Amino acid sequence: MQFAMFAKFDKFIFLKMIRLDHVYKKYDNNLVLEDINLSVSEGNFVSLVGPSGAGKSTLIRLLIAEEKPSRGQIYVRGFDIAKLYKGDIPFYRRGLGVIFQDFKLLPQKTVFENVAFALEVCDRTNATIKNRVPQILDMVGLSTRSKNLSHKLSAGEMQRVAIARALVNKPKLLIADEPTGNLDPVNSWEIMQLLLKINSLGTTVFLATHDREIVNSLKKRVVTIESGKIIRDQKKDGKYIL
Ligand code: ADP
């Protein structure tokens, strides 16, 4: 399985964390993404902004290999992901951290178990799990919640668990699709501080959001998408201008 994966690896493209070349996505006759060209270097923090229906989630679904582009190339960490075999996709995703608006936790499991699960599916040893889960829970500020059932947490805490789970395998890229969509302004801001910290520790962050205030206060790169097209790419101190 891994051999098939590496057959799709291009060492020259590996210089970029994400690269999209002339990407189009069509659903039936509806063109949802049109000629998307985008390059994200290792260590970047990029916010993808745009109004509802602009195509942000579609772009994320392409990046996590949930769907294939209708045309164009997508490289993530050097892998030509449109050409991955179905059996390679779980392996590819293990190299990514992904978080969503609705957290996607296992509600009847504890905080510890939710995070440990991401290590178990990668066949990590019990010793690794016992060592690494407390470390990552400490990083997201949830050490004291380890034994709590996840459905009893606040929304902000749930998103922290999701972040811990996304990071526990030490991915080089974290993809976040509207991570503050279910959070109040205080929790939203705390989650953003955590994403900034994760980025400062070396993880590339690709964030899709329509939260104008947050984007404007980040002072990072901002890519604006409207009606499926990138209309602006501000490399520094970007603003949500729509
Ligand atoms: P955003 O995340 O920016 O709100 P989306 O990527 O969810 O935008 O949607 C972009 C457009 O693509 C919308 O017009 C939406 O209706 C359409 N779309 C998204 N997913 C599908 C799908 N599976 N089938 C058909 N149309 C879709």
CSV table of C-alpha atoms and ligand atoms in Angstrom, one decimal:
chain,number,residue,atom,x,y,z
A,1,MET,CA,0.0,0.0,0.0
A,2,GLN,CA,2.7,2.4,0.9
A,3,PHE,CA,4.5,1.7,-2.3
A,4,ALA,CA,1.6,2.8,-4.3
A,5,MET,CA,1.4,6.0,-2.3
A,6,PHE,CA,5.1,6.9,-2.9
A,7,ALA,CA,4.7,6.2,-6.6
A,8,LYS,CA,2.6,9.4,-6.5
A,9,PHE,CA,5.3,11.4,-4.7
A,10,ASP,CA,7.0,14.2,-6.5
A,11,LYS,CA,10.1,15.5,-4.6
A,12,PHE,CA,10.0,18.9,-6.4
A,13,ILE,CA,6.5,19.7,-5.4
A,14,PHE,CA,7.4,18.7,-1.8
A,15,LEU,CA,8.9,22.2,-1.4
A,16,LYS,CA,5.3,23.4,-1.0
A,17,MET,CA,2.9,22.2,1.7
A,18,ILE,CA,-0.1,22.8,-0.6
A,19,ARG,CA,-0.2,23.6,-4.3
A,20,LEU,CA,-3.2,23.7,-6.5
A,21,ASP,CA,-2.7,24.2,-10.3
A,22,HIS,CA,-5.7,25.2,-12.4
A,23,VAL,CA,-8.2,23.3,-10.2
A,24,TYR,CA,-11.8,23.1,-11.3
A,25,LYS,CA,-14.7,21.4,-9.5
A,26,LYS,CA,-18.1,20.8,-11.1
A,27,TYR,CA,-21.2,19.3,-9.5
A,28,ASP,CA,-23.4,18.3,-12.5
A,29,ASN,CA,-23.4,21.5,-14.5
A,30,ASN,CA,-22.6,23.7,-11.5
A,31,LEU,CA,-19.1,25.0,-11.6
A,32,VAL,CA,-18.2,25.4,-7.9
A,33,LEU,CA,-14.4,26.1,-8.2
A,34,GLU,CA,-12.9,27.7,-11.2
A,35,ASP,CA,-9.2,27.8,-12.1
A,36,ILE,CA,-7.9,27.8,-8.5
A,37,ASN,CA,-4.2,28.4,-8.3
A,38,LEU,CA,-2.7,28.5,-4.8
A,39,SER,CA,0.6,27.7,-3.1
A,40,VAL,CA,1.1,27.4,0.6
A,41,SER,CA,4.7,27.1,2.0
A,42,GLU,CA,5.6,25.1,5.0
A,43,GLY,CA,5.0,27.2,8.2
A,44,ASN,CA,2.4,29.5,6.7
A,45,PHE,CA,-0.8,30.4,8.4
A,46,VAL,CA,-3.4,31.0,5.7
A,47,SER,CA,-7.0,32.0,6.1
A,48,LEU,CA,-9.4,31.2,3.3
A,49,VAL,CA,-12.3,33.6,3.5
A,50,GLY,CA,-15.4,34.3,1.5
A,51,PRO,CA,-19.2,34.4,1.8
A,52,SER,CA,-21.3,31.3,2.4
A,53,GLY,CA,-21.5,29.3,-0.9
A,54,ALA,CA,-18.2,30.7,-2.2
A,55,GLY,CA,-16.6,27.2,-2.3
A,56,LYS,CA,-14.5,27.1,0.9
A,57,SER,CA,-15.7,23.7,2.1
A,58,THR,CA,-15.5,22.2,-1.4
A,59,LEU,CA,-11.8,23.3,-1.5
A,60,ILE,CA,-11.2,21.7,1.9
A,61,ARG,CA,-12.9,18.5,0.8
A,62,LEU,CA,-10.5,18.3,-2.2
A,63,LEU,CA,-7.5,18.9,0.2
A,64,ILE,CA,-8.5,16.1,2.5
A,65,ALA,CA,-9.1,13.8,-0.6
A,66,GLU,CA,-12.8,13.4,0.2
A,67,GLU,CA,-13.5,14.4,-3.4
A,68,LYS,CA,-11.5,14.7,-6.6
A,69,PRO,CA,-11.1,17.8,-8.8
A,70,SER,CA,-12.9,17.8,-12.1
A,71,ARG,CA,-9.7,19.2,-13.6
A,72,GLY,CA,-6.3,20.3,-12.4
A,73,GLN,CA,-3.6,19.1,-10.0
A,74,ILE,CA,-3.6,19.2,-6.2
A,75,TYR,CA,-0.4,18.4,-4.3
A,76,VAL,CA,-0.3,18.2,-0.5
A,77,ARG,CA,3.0,17.5,1.2
A,78,GLY,CA,4.3,16.3,-2.2
A,79,PHE,CA,1.5,13.9,-2.9
A,80,ASP,CA,-0.5,14.2,-6.1
A,81,ILE,CA,-3.8,13.6,-4.2
A,82,ALA,CA,-6.1,13.4,-7.2
A,83,LYS,CA,-4.3,10.3,-8.2
A,84,LEU,CA,-4.3,8.5,-4.9
A,85,TYR,CA,-5.7,5.0,-4.9
A,86,LYS,CA,-8.7,4.6,-2.6
A,87,GLY,CA,-6.8,2.3,-0.3
A,88,ASP,CA,-4.0,4.9,0.1
A,89,ILE,CA,-6.4,7.7,1.3
A,90,PRO,CA,-6.6,6.7,5.0
A,91,PHE,CA,-2.8,6.6,5.1
A,92,TYR,CA,-2.6,10.0,3.4
A,93,ARG,CA,-5.0,11.5,5.9
A,94,ARG,CA,-3.0,10.3,8.9
A,95,GLY,CA,-0.4,12.9,7.8
A,96,LEU,CA,-2.9,15.7,8.2
A,97,GLY,CA,-4.7,17.2,11.2
A,98,VAL,CA,-8.3,18.2,10.3
A,99,ILE,CA,-10.9,20.0,12.5
A,100,PHE,CA,-14.5,20.9,11.6
A,101,GLN,CA,-17.2,23.2,12.9
A,102,ASP,CA,-19.1,20.3,14.5
A,103,PHE,CA,-16.1,18.8,16.2
A,104,LYS,CA,-16.9,15.2,15.2
A,105,LEU,CA,-16.1,13.7,18.6
A,106,LEU,CA,-17.1,10.3,19.9
A,107,PRO,CA,-19.7,11.6,22.5
A,108,GLN,CA,-19.8,8.6,24.8
A,109,LYS,CA,-16.1,8.4,25.2
A,110,THR,CA,-13.9,10.4,27.5
A,111,VAL,CA,-11.6,13.2,26.4
A,112,PHE,CA,-8.6,10.9,26.8
A,113,GLU,CA,-10.3,8.1,24.8
A,114,ASN,CA,-11.2,10.5,22.0
A,115,VAL,CA,-7.6,11.6,21.6
A,116,ALA,CA,-6.2,8.1,22.1
A,117,PHE,CA,-8.4,6.8,19.3
A,118,ALA,CA,-6.4,8.8,16.7
A,119,LEU,CA,-3.2,6.9,17.9
A,120,GLU,CA,-5.0,3.5,18.1
A,121,VAL,CA,-6.0,3.6,14.5
A,122,CYS,CA,-2.4,4.2,13.6
A,123,ASP,CA,-1.4,1.1,15.6
A,124,ARG,CA,0.6,3.1,18.2
A,125,THR,CA,1.7,1.2,21.3
A,126,ASN,CA,0.0,1.7,24.7
A,127,ALA,CA,3.1,3.2,26.0
A,128,THR,CA,3.0,5.9,23.3
A,129,ILE,CA,-0.7,6.5,24.0
A,130,LYS,CA,0.0,6.9,27.7
A,131,ASN,CA,2.8,9.2,27.1
A,132,ARG,CA,1.5,11.4,24.2
A,133,VAL,CA,-2.2,11.9,25.1
A,134,PRO,CA,-1.5,13.8,28.4
A,135,GLN,CA,1.2,15.9,26.6
A,136,ILE,CA,-1.2,17.1,23.9
A,137,LEU,CA,-4.1,17.6,26.4
A,138,ASP,CA,-1.7,19.8,28.4
A,139,MET,CA,-0.9,21.8,25.2
A,140,VAL,CA,-4.6,22.5,24.5
A,141,GLY,CA,-5.3,23.3,28.2
A,142,LEU,CA,-7.4,20.3,29.0
A,143,SER,CA,-5.3,18.3,31.4
A,144,THR,CA,-8.0,18.4,34.1
A,145,ARG,CA,-10.7,17.2,31.7
A,146,SER,CA,-9.0,14.0,30.7
A,147,LYS,CA,-11.7,11.7,32.3
A,148,ASN,CA,-14.7,13.7,31.4
A,149,LEU,CA,-17.2,12.4,28.9
A,150,SER,CA,-16.9,14.5,25.8
A,151,HIS,CA,-20.6,15.2,25.4
A,152,LYS,CA,-20.6,16.9,28.8
A,153,LEU,CA,-18.0,19.5,27.8
A,154,SER,CA,-18.6,23.1,26.7
A,155,ALA,CA,-18.4,23.8,22.9
A,156,GLY,CA,-15.0,25.5,23.4
A,157,GLU,CA,-13.7,22.5,25.2
A,158,MET,CA,-15.0,20.1,22.6
A,159,GLN,CA,-13.1,22.0,19.9
A,160,ARG,CA,-10.0,21.8,22.0
A,161,VAL,CA,-10.4,18.0,22.2
A,162,ALA,CA,-10.8,17.9,18.4
A,163,ILE,CA,-7.6,20.0,18.0
A,164,ALA,CA,-5.7,17.6,20.4
A,165,ARG,CA,-7.0,14.6,18.4
A,166,ALA,CA,-5.9,16.3,15.1
A,167,LEU,CA,-2.4,17.0,16.5
A,168,VAL,CA,-1.6,13.9,18.4
A,169,ASN,CA,0.0,12.2,15.4
A,170,LYS,CA,2.2,15.3,14.9
A,171,PRO,CA,1.0,16.3,11.5
A,172,LYS,CA,2.9,19.0,9.6
A,173,LEU,CA,-0.4,20.5,8.3
A,174,LEU,CA,-3.6,21.4,10.2
A,175,ILE,CA,-6.7,22.0,8.1
A,176,ALA,CA,-9.6,23.8,9.9
A,177,ASP,CA,-13.0,24.2,8.3
A,178,GLU,CA,-15.0,26.9,10.1
A,179,PRO,CA,-13.6,25.8,13.5
A,180,THR,CA,-15.3,28.7,15.3
A,181,GLY,CA,-18.7,28.3,13.6
A,182,ASN,CA,-20.3,26.9,16.8
A,183,LEU,CA,-18.5,29.1,19.3
A,184,ASP,CA,-19.1,32.4,21.0
A,185,PRO,CA,-16.7,35.2,20.5
A,186,VAL,CA,-14.6,34.5,23.6
A,187,ASN,CA,-14.2,30.8,22.8
A,188,SER,CA,-13.6,31.6,19.2
A,189,TRP,CA,-10.7,33.9,20.1
A,190,GLU,CA,-9.2,31.3,22.5
A,191,ILE,CA,-9.3,28.7,19.7
A,192,MET,CA,-7.6,31.1,17.4
A,193,GLN,CA,-4.9,31.8,20.0
A,194,LEU,CA,-4.4,28.0,20.1
A,195,LEU,CA,-4.1,27.8,16.3
A,196,LEU,CA,-1.5,30.6,16.3
A,197,LYS,CA,0.5,28.8,19.0
A,198,ILE,CA,0.4,25.5,17.0
A,199,ASN,CA,1.6,27.5,13.9
A,200,SER,CA,4.4,29.1,16.0
A,201,LEU,CA,5.5,25.6,16.9
A,202,GLY,CA,6.0,24.8,13.2
A,203,THR,CA,2.7,23.4,11.9
A,204,THR,CA,1.3,24.9,8.8
A,205,VAL,CA,-2.3,26.0,9.3
A,206,PHE,CA,-4.9,26.3,6.6
A,207,LEU,CA,-8.1,27.8,8.0
A,208,ALA,CA,-11.4,28.3,6.1
A,209,THR,CA,-13.7,30.8,7.9
A,210,HIS,CA,-16.1,33.6,7.3
A,211,ASP,CA,-15.4,35.2,10.7
A,212,ARG,CA,-14.4,38.7,9.7
A,213,GLU,CA,-13.2,39.9,13.1
A,214,ILE,CA,-11.0,37.0,13.7
A,215,VAL,CA,-9.4,37.1,10.3
A,216,ASN,CA,-8.7,40.8,10.6
A,217,SER,CA,-7.1,40.5,14.0
A,218,LEU,CA,-4.8,37.6,12.9
A,219,LYS,CA,-2.7,39.7,10.6
A,220,LYS,CA,-1.7,36.7,8.6
A,221,ARG,CA,-2.1,35.7,4.9
A,222,VAL,CA,-5.7,36.0,3.6
A,223,VAL,CA,-6.9,34.3,0.5
A,224,THR,CA,-10.4,35.5,-0.6
A,225,ILE,CA,-12.7,33.3,-2.7
A,226,GLU,CA,-15.9,34.5,-4.3
A,227,SER,CA,-18.2,32.5,-6.5
A,228,GLY,CA,-15.6,29.7,-6.8
A,229,LYS,CA,-12.7,32.0,-7.9
A,230,ILE,CA,-9.8,33.4,-5.9
A,231,ILE,CA,-10.2,37.2,-6.1
A,232,ARG,CA,-7.5,38.3,-3.7
A,233,ASP,CA,-4.4,36.8,-2.1
A,234,GLN,CA,-2.9,39.1,0.6
A,235,LYS,CA,0.4,37.6,1.7
A,236,LYS,CA,0.8,39.7,4.9
A,237,ASP,CA,-1.6,41.4,7.3
A,238,GLY,CA,-4.6,40.3,5.2
A,239,LYS,CA,-8.0,41.7,5.7
A,240,TYR,CA,-11.5,40.3,5.0
A,241,ILE,CA,-12.6,43.0,2.6
A,242,LEU,CA,-15.8,41.6,1.0
B,1,ADP,P1,-18.8,27.5,1.4
B,1,ADP,O1,-18.0,26.5,2.2
B,1,ADP,O2,-17.9,28.7,1.0
B,1,ADP,O3,-20.0,28.0,2.1
B,1,ADP,P2,-19.4,25.3,-0.3
B,1,ADP,O4,-18.1,24.8,-0.8
B,1,ADP,O5,-20.1,24.6,0.8
B,1,ADP,O6,-19.2,26.8,0.1
B,1,ADP,O7,-20.4,25.4,-1.5
B,1,ADP,C1,-20.1,26.0,-2.8
B,1,ADP,C2,-21.2,25.7,-3.8
B,1,ADP,O8,-21.1,24.4,-4.1
B,1,ADP,C3,-22.6,26.0,-3.3
B,1,ADP,O9,-23.3,26.6,-4.3
B,1,ADP,C4,-23.1,24.6,-3.0
B,1,ADP,O10,-24.5,24.6,-3.1
B,1,ADP,C5,-22.4,23.8,-4.0
B,1,ADP,N1,-22.2,22.4,-3.5
B,1,ADP,C6,-21.4,22.0,-2.5
B,1,ADP,N2,-21.4,20.7,-2.4
B,1,ADP,C7,-22.2,20.2,-3.3
B,1,ADP,C8,-22.5,18.9,-3.8
B,1,ADP,N3,-22.1,17.8,-3.1
B,1,ADP,N4,-23.4,18.8,-4.8
B,1,ADP,C9,-23.8,19.8,-5.5
B,1,ADP,N5,-23.5,21.1,-5.2
B,1,ADP,C10,-22.7,21.3,-4.1
